[in-house]
GROMACS .gro file of C-alpha atoms in nm:
model
  298
    1UNK     CA    1  -1.413   0.800  -3.799
    2UNK     CA    2  -1.614   0.692  -3.495
    3UNK     CA    3  -1.754   0.342  -3.446
    4UNK     CA    4  -2.107   0.481  -3.462
    5UNK     CA    5  -2.033   0.622  -3.808
    6UNK     CA    6  -1.885   0.287  -3.913
    7UNK     CA    7  -2.205   0.110  -3.811
    8UNK     CA    8  -2.410   0.366  -4.007
    9UNK     CA    9  -2.204   0.293  -4.318
   10UNK     CA   10  -2.282  -0.077  -4.274
   11UNK     CA   11  -2.653  -0.005  -4.234
   12UNK     CA   12  -2.644   0.194  -4.560
   13UNK     CA   13  -2.463  -0.090  -4.739
   14UNK     CA   14  -2.716  -0.341  -4.606
   15UNK     CA   15  -3.001  -0.129  -4.741
   16UNK     CA   16  -2.837  -0.130  -5.084
   17UNK     CA   17  -2.779  -0.506  -5.078
   18UNK     CA   18  -3.131  -0.572  -4.951
   19UNK     CA   19  -3.281  -0.399  -5.254
   20UNK     CA   20  -3.032  -0.564  -5.490
   21UNK     CA   21  -3.200  -0.906  -5.470
   22UNK     CA   22  -3.518  -0.771  -5.628
   23UNK     CA   23  -3.377  -0.500  -5.858
   24UNK     CA   24  -3.115  -0.720  -6.025
   25UNK     CA   25  -3.382  -0.980  -6.108
   26UNK     CA   26  -3.563  -0.717  -6.319
   27UNK     CA   27  -3.282  -0.733  -6.573
   28UNK     CA   28  -3.177  -1.097  -6.545
   29UNK     CA   29  -3.200  -1.317  -6.735
   30UNK     CA   30  -3.465  -1.170  -6.968
   31UNK     CA   31  -3.260  -0.871  -7.091
   32UNK     CA   32  -2.904  -0.945  -6.986
   33UNK     CA   33  -2.721  -1.261  -6.888
   34UNK     CA   34  -2.565  -1.289  -6.541
   35UNK     CA   35  -2.212  -1.287  -6.683
   36UNK     CA   36  -2.274  -0.978  -6.896
   37UNK     CA   37  -2.416  -0.810  -6.586
   38UNK     CA   38  -2.100  -0.891  -6.394
   39UNK     CA   39  -1.891  -0.738  -6.672
   40UNK     CA   40  -2.080  -0.409  -6.637
   41UNK     CA   41  -2.050  -0.421  -6.258
   42UNK     CA   42  -1.675  -0.477  -6.247
   43UNK     CA   43  -1.590  -0.235  -6.529
   44UNK     CA   44  -1.818   0.031  -6.383
   45UNK     CA   45  -1.681  -0.008  -6.031
   46UNK     CA   46  -1.320  -0.008  -6.155
   47UNK     CA   47  -1.377   0.320  -6.338
   48UNK     CA   48  -1.557   0.482  -6.044
   49UNK     CA   49  -1.298   0.373  -5.786
   50UNK     CA   50  -1.010   0.482  -6.011
   51UNK     CA   51  -1.163   0.828  -6.055
   52UNK     CA   52  -1.232   0.855  -5.683
   53UNK     CA   53  -0.875   0.754  -5.596
   54UNK     CA   54  -0.718   0.978  -5.861
   55UNK     CA   55  -0.891   1.292  -5.739
   56UNK     CA   56  -0.852   1.224  -5.366
   57UNK     CA   57  -0.583   1.022  -5.188
   58UNK     CA   58  -0.350   0.927  -5.478
   59UNK     CA   59  -0.190   0.669  -5.249
   60UNK     CA   60   0.053   0.405  -5.381
   61UNK     CA   61   0.100   0.042  -5.277
   62UNK     CA   62   0.438   0.056  -5.104
   63UNK     CA   63   0.487  -0.315  -5.032
   64UNK     CA   64   0.484  -0.520  -5.352
   65UNK     CA   65   0.384  -0.828  -5.152
   66UNK     CA   66   0.049  -0.663  -5.088
   67UNK     CA   67  -0.041  -0.705  -5.455
   68UNK     CA   68  -0.075  -1.079  -5.391
   69UNK     CA   69  -0.333  -1.016  -5.119
   70UNK     CA   70  -0.507  -0.760  -5.343
   71UNK     CA   71  -0.520  -1.016  -5.623
   72UNK     CA   72  -0.674  -1.276  -5.391
   73UNK     CA   73  -0.926  -1.017  -5.268
   74UNK     CA   74  -1.014  -0.945  -5.631
   75UNK     CA   75  -1.065  -1.317  -5.704
   76UNK     CA   76  -1.278  -1.386  -5.396
   77UNK     CA   77  -1.457  -1.052  -5.359
   78UNK     CA   78  -1.503  -0.908  -5.708
   79UNK     CA   79  -1.466  -1.192  -5.955
   80UNK     CA   80  -1.552  -1.556  -5.883
   81UNK     CA   81  -1.800  -1.483  -5.605
   82UNK     CA   82  -1.986  -1.232  -5.824
   83UNK     CA   83  -2.003  -1.473  -6.117
   84UNK     CA   84  -2.139  -1.745  -5.892
   85UNK     CA   85  -2.390  -1.517  -5.719
   86UNK     CA   86  -2.550  -1.378  -6.033
   87UNK     CA   87  -2.550  -1.713  -6.212
   88UNK     CA   88  -2.703  -1.871  -5.901
   89UNK     CA   89  -2.959  -1.591  -5.858
   90UNK     CA   90  -3.068  -1.637  -6.219
   91UNK     CA   91  -3.137  -2.005  -6.147
   92UNK     CA   92  -3.300  -1.979  -5.805
   93UNK     CA   93  -3.543  -1.751  -5.622
   94UNK     CA   94  -3.450  -1.428  -5.439
   95UNK     CA   95  -3.590  -1.582  -5.118
   96UNK     CA   96  -3.367  -1.889  -5.144
   97UNK     CA   97  -3.067  -1.668  -5.219
   98UNK     CA   98  -3.130  -1.442  -4.922
   99UNK     CA   99  -3.163  -1.742  -4.687
  100UNK     CA  100  -2.830  -1.883  -4.802
  101UNK     CA  101  -2.644  -1.551  -4.790
  102UNK     CA  102  -2.724  -1.499  -4.421
  103UNK     CA  103  -2.490  -1.788  -4.337
  104UNK     CA  104  -2.197  -1.554  -4.409
  105UNK     CA  105  -2.153  -1.407  -4.056
  106UNK     CA  106  -2.100  -1.755  -3.912
  107UNK     CA  107  -1.842  -1.831  -4.180
  108UNK     CA  108  -1.664  -1.497  -4.130
  109UNK     CA  109  -1.656  -1.544  -3.752
  110UNK     CA  110  -1.491  -1.884  -3.797
  111UNK     CA  111  -1.237  -1.762  -4.056
  112UNK     CA  112  -1.154  -1.451  -3.853
  113UNK     CA  113  -1.085  -1.666  -3.548
  114UNK     CA  114  -0.857  -1.900  -3.746
  115UNK     CA  115  -0.666  -1.655  -3.967
  116UNK     CA  116  -0.693  -1.312  -3.802
  117UNK     CA  117  -0.688  -1.441  -3.444
  118UNK     CA  118  -0.997  -1.235  -3.360
  119UNK     CA  119  -1.131  -1.312  -3.018
  120UNK     CA  120  -1.461  -1.498  -3.020
  121UNK     CA  121  -1.661  -1.399  -2.712
  122UNK     CA  122  -1.985  -1.550  -2.581
  123UNK     CA  123  -2.164  -1.219  -2.648
  124UNK     CA  124  -2.057  -1.223  -3.013
  125UNK     CA  125  -2.170  -1.585  -3.059
  126UNK     CA  126  -2.503  -1.513  -2.891
  127UNK     CA  127  -2.549  -1.191  -3.092
  128UNK     CA  128  -2.482  -1.362  -3.425
  129UNK     CA  129  -2.712  -1.650  -3.331
  130UNK     CA  130  -2.997  -1.418  -3.233
  131UNK     CA  131  -2.949  -1.212  -3.549
  132UNK     CA  132  -2.954  -1.531  -3.758
  133UNK     CA  133  -3.283  -1.639  -3.601
  134UNK     CA  134  -3.430  -1.295  -3.668
  135UNK     CA  135  -3.317  -1.303  -4.031
  136UNK     CA  136  -3.460  -1.651  -4.088
  137UNK     CA  137  -3.791  -1.548  -3.928
  138UNK     CA  138  -3.807  -1.244  -4.155
  139UNK     CA  139  -3.733  -1.449  -4.467
  140UNK     CA  140  -3.964  -1.730  -4.360
  141UNK     CA  141  -4.264  -1.500  -4.380
  142UNK     CA  142  -4.212  -1.488  -4.756
  143UNK     CA  143  -4.209  -1.865  -4.778
  144UNK     CA  144  -3.882  -2.057  -4.768
  145UNK     CA  145  -3.920  -2.327  -5.029
  146UNK     CA  146  -3.593  -2.454  -5.170
  147UNK     CA  147  -3.781  -2.673  -5.418
  148UNK     CA  148  -3.888  -2.350  -5.592
  149UNK     CA  149  -3.535  -2.286  -5.707
  150UNK     CA  150  -3.260  -2.483  -5.875
  151UNK     CA  151  -3.037  -2.687  -5.646
  152UNK     CA  152  -2.746  -2.587  -5.868
  153UNK     CA  153  -2.840  -2.221  -5.823
  154UNK     CA  154  -2.865  -2.261  -5.446
  155UNK     CA  155  -2.520  -2.422  -5.433
  156UNK     CA  156  -2.372  -2.138  -5.639
  157UNK     CA  157  -2.513  -1.879  -5.400
  158UNK     CA  158  -2.376  -2.078  -5.102
  159UNK     CA  159  -2.025  -2.089  -5.252
  160UNK     CA  160  -2.056  -1.716  -5.324
  161UNK     CA  161  -2.134  -1.656  -4.955
  162UNK     CA  162  -1.826  -1.855  -4.854
  163UNK     CA  163  -1.599  -1.670  -5.099
  164UNK     CA  164  -1.733  -1.329  -4.991
  165UNK     CA  165  -1.658  -1.427  -4.632
  166UNK     CA  166  -1.301  -1.509  -4.733
  167UNK     CA  167  -1.283  -1.170  -4.909
  168UNK     CA  168  -1.380  -0.985  -4.589
  169UNK     CA  169  -1.106  -1.165  -4.396
  170UNK     CA  170  -0.843  -1.110  -4.667
  171UNK     CA  171  -0.920  -0.741  -4.711
  172UNK     CA  172  -0.915  -0.650  -4.340
  173UNK     CA  173  -0.529  -0.630  -4.311
  174UNK     CA  174  -0.514  -0.426  -4.634
  175UNK     CA  175  -0.770  -0.178  -4.503
  176UNK     CA  176  -0.570  -0.141  -4.184
  177UNK     CA  177  -0.264  -0.049  -4.390
  178UNK     CA  178  -0.401   0.154  -4.683
  179UNK     CA  179  -0.682   0.399  -4.751
  180UNK     CA  180  -1.011   0.229  -4.854
  181UNK     CA  181  -1.008   0.416  -5.186
  182UNK     CA  182  -0.669   0.264  -5.269
  183UNK     CA  183  -0.768  -0.089  -5.172
  184UNK     CA  184  -1.096  -0.086  -5.363
  185UNK     CA  185  -0.937   0.067  -5.672
  186UNK     CA  186  -0.681  -0.211  -5.702
  187UNK     CA  187  -0.923  -0.490  -5.617
  188UNK     CA  188  -1.152  -0.394  -5.903
  189UNK     CA  189  -0.874  -0.312  -6.148
  190UNK     CA  190  -0.719  -0.656  -6.089
  191UNK     CA  191  -1.062  -0.815  -6.135
  192UNK     CA  192  -1.121  -0.658  -6.479
  193UNK     CA  193  -0.903  -0.895  -6.690
  194UNK     CA  194  -1.039  -1.205  -6.517
  195UNK     CA  195  -1.402  -1.100  -6.547
  196UNK     CA  196  -1.360  -0.986  -6.908
  197UNK     CA  197  -1.213  -1.322  -7.008
  198UNK     CA  198  -1.495  -1.510  -6.833
  199UNK     CA  199  -1.785  -1.297  -6.958
  200UNK     CA  200  -1.692  -1.161  -7.301
  201UNK     CA  201  -1.893  -1.415  -7.501
  202UNK     CA  202  -2.203  -1.318  -7.305
  203UNK     CA  203  -2.129  -0.946  -7.344
  204UNK     CA  204  -2.120  -0.957  -7.723
  205UNK     CA  205  -2.430  -1.179  -7.734
  206UNK     CA  206  -2.654  -0.928  -7.552
  207UNK     CA  207  -2.888  -0.716  -7.766
  208UNK     CA  208  -2.800  -0.389  -7.591
  209UNK     CA  209  -3.030  -0.179  -7.810
  210UNK     CA  210  -3.333  -0.383  -7.706
  211UNK     CA  211  -3.292  -0.303  -7.335
  212UNK     CA  212  -3.562  -0.052  -7.227
  213UNK     CA  213  -3.488   0.254  -7.010
  214UNK     CA  214  -3.638   0.111  -6.686
  215UNK     CA  215  -3.405  -0.189  -6.713
  216UNK     CA  216  -3.108   0.042  -6.773
  217UNK     CA  217  -3.207   0.219  -6.452
  218UNK     CA  218  -3.200  -0.115  -6.269
  219UNK     CA  219  -2.857  -0.189  -6.419
  220UNK     CA  220  -2.732   0.155  -6.314
  221UNK     CA  221  -2.850   0.090  -5.958
  222UNK     CA  222  -2.658  -0.237  -5.941
  223UNK     CA  223  -2.338  -0.084  -6.088
  224UNK     CA  224  -2.334   0.241  -5.892
  225UNK     CA  225  -2.495   0.140  -5.565
  226UNK     CA  226  -2.423  -0.231  -5.522
  227UNK     CA  227  -2.081  -0.252  -5.690
  228UNK     CA  228  -1.943   0.090  -5.595
  229UNK     CA  229  -2.112   0.243  -5.291
  230UNK     CA  230  -2.184  -0.076  -5.094
  231UNK     CA  231  -1.828  -0.208  -5.138
  232UNK     CA  232  -1.692   0.135  -5.045
  233UNK     CA  233  -1.910   0.159  -4.734
  234UNK     CA  234  -1.793  -0.184  -4.615
  235UNK     CA  235  -1.429  -0.092  -4.677
  236UNK     CA  236  -1.462   0.235  -4.482
  237UNK     CA  237  -1.639   0.064  -4.191
  238UNK     CA  238  -1.383  -0.216  -4.169
  239UNK     CA  239  -1.107   0.033  -4.092
  240UNK     CA  240  -1.273   0.064  -3.751
  241UNK     CA  241  -1.466  -0.261  -3.709
  242UNK     CA  242  -1.343  -0.616  -3.760
  243UNK     CA  243  -1.458  -0.853  -4.032
  244UNK     CA  244  -1.699  -1.058  -3.819
  245UNK     CA  245  -1.878  -0.748  -3.691
  246UNK     CA  246  -1.908  -0.607  -4.044
  247UNK     CA  247  -2.045  -0.937  -4.175
  248UNK     CA  248  -2.324  -0.931  -3.917
  249UNK     CA  249  -2.500  -0.661  -4.116
  250UNK     CA  250  -2.587  -0.917  -4.381
  251UNK     CA  251  -2.876  -0.996  -4.145
  252UNK     CA  252  -3.024  -0.657  -4.232
  253UNK     CA  253  -3.076  -0.755  -4.595
  254UNK     CA  254  -3.398  -0.956  -4.546
  255UNK     CA  255  -3.520  -0.682  -4.312
  256UNK     CA  256  -3.469  -0.422  -4.586
  257UNK     CA  257  -3.635  -0.648  -4.844
  258UNK     CA  258  -3.937  -0.682  -4.614
  259UNK     CA  259  -3.963  -0.305  -4.562
  260UNK     CA  260  -3.947  -0.251  -4.939
  261UNK     CA  261  -4.226  -0.504  -4.989
  262UNK     CA  262  -4.442  -0.327  -4.729
  263UNK     CA  263  -4.389   0.011  -4.895
  264UNK     CA  264  -4.401  -0.087  -5.262
  265UNK     CA  265  -4.663  -0.361  -5.250
  266UNK     CA  266  -4.868  -0.207  -4.969
  267UNK     CA  267  -4.834  -0.514  -4.749
  268UNK     CA  268  -4.941  -0.500  -4.386
  269UNK     CA  269  -4.690  -0.510  -4.102
  270UNK     CA  270  -4.704  -0.839  -3.913
  271UNK     CA  271  -4.625  -0.898  -3.547
  272UNK     CA  272  -4.368  -1.164  -3.638
  273UNK     CA  273  -4.187  -0.909  -3.858
  274UNK     CA  274  -4.157  -0.673  -3.563
  275UNK     CA  275  -4.025  -0.956  -3.345
  276UNK     CA  276  -3.775  -1.057  -3.614
  277UNK     CA  277  -3.652  -0.698  -3.650
  278UNK     CA  278  -3.615  -0.675  -3.272
  279UNK     CA  279  -3.401  -0.990  -3.273
  280UNK     CA  280  -3.176  -0.850  -3.546
  281UNK     CA  281  -3.122  -0.521  -3.361
  282UNK     CA  282  -3.064  -0.710  -3.036
  283UNK     CA  283  -2.798  -0.911  -3.213
  284UNK     CA  284  -2.627  -0.592  -3.330
  285UNK     CA  285  -2.625  -0.462  -2.974
  286UNK     CA  286  -2.475  -0.781  -2.832
  287UNK     CA  287  -2.208  -0.799  -3.102
  288UNK     CA  288  -2.111  -0.435  -3.040
  289UNK     CA  289  -2.156  -0.385  -2.666
  290UNK     CA  290  -1.833  -0.549  -2.559
  291UNK     CA  291  -1.641  -0.278  -2.742
  292UNK     CA  292  -1.747  -0.032  -2.473
  293UNK     CA  293  -1.668  -0.272  -2.193
  294UNK     CA  294  -1.325  -0.386  -2.311
  295UNK     CA  295  -1.229  -0.101  -2.544
  296UNK     CA  296  -1.145  -0.334  -2.828
  297UNK     CA  297  -1.165  -0.264  -3.203
  298UNK     CA  298  -1.453  -0.503  -3.230
   0.00000   0.00000   0.00000
């Protein structure tokens, strides 16, 4: 797979995540609790990844020591971080959550430098900084007001962002060694017992028959697109790109949310939105351009 294709996979994943902030709020907490939602996400993704793996690569984990890293990836990327994110999102506003989540690229860059020994170049720092400014400008147009959400919810989303950053760093060596289908299958399978134990009381408390069809459609989007496709797209892209580059695409999420608002709610395009989008794309260019100059995997 080429690096251009890897970037396209990340764009697609960012589009999915950008819509997730709004779509998931349609179901929570009125029809389904955050923990019950997580149960559906993890179970659904585990089934989908197992089927995908079974009918394609059928690869085995050769080194038993890799199960430890897979388990940690499951904890940080598919279990605790998901529980915190959805619980936090239920207690705060989508705008607050999106502001907090865009701190992830900075966290990933730091962790990648410490644990994966990835080289931190001036261009990458500048690119991430410019992208961050663009993302904050885009979100700010919707009104950043942390008093509108719960402080507890905001903290949960922040911890989720940190744990997801750790997940990206942990999963990178696995994706360099095994096929993405294999890695994602085991991450979600290992997450199932933990998530079931943490969410079962909420699962049995939900009145499933009372959920209307439109809400089931929102739930299906989150399970199939956010839990399955977006995770898969990130895993595929990270076989070619490093963790810090992949994390940069989190900046596209507020951009996608803004585009959706313009289309769905017939909002007008503002000059500041164009400037913010330009900053985000400039950041992508600066983060990626050194690959051509130095022929690195970054």
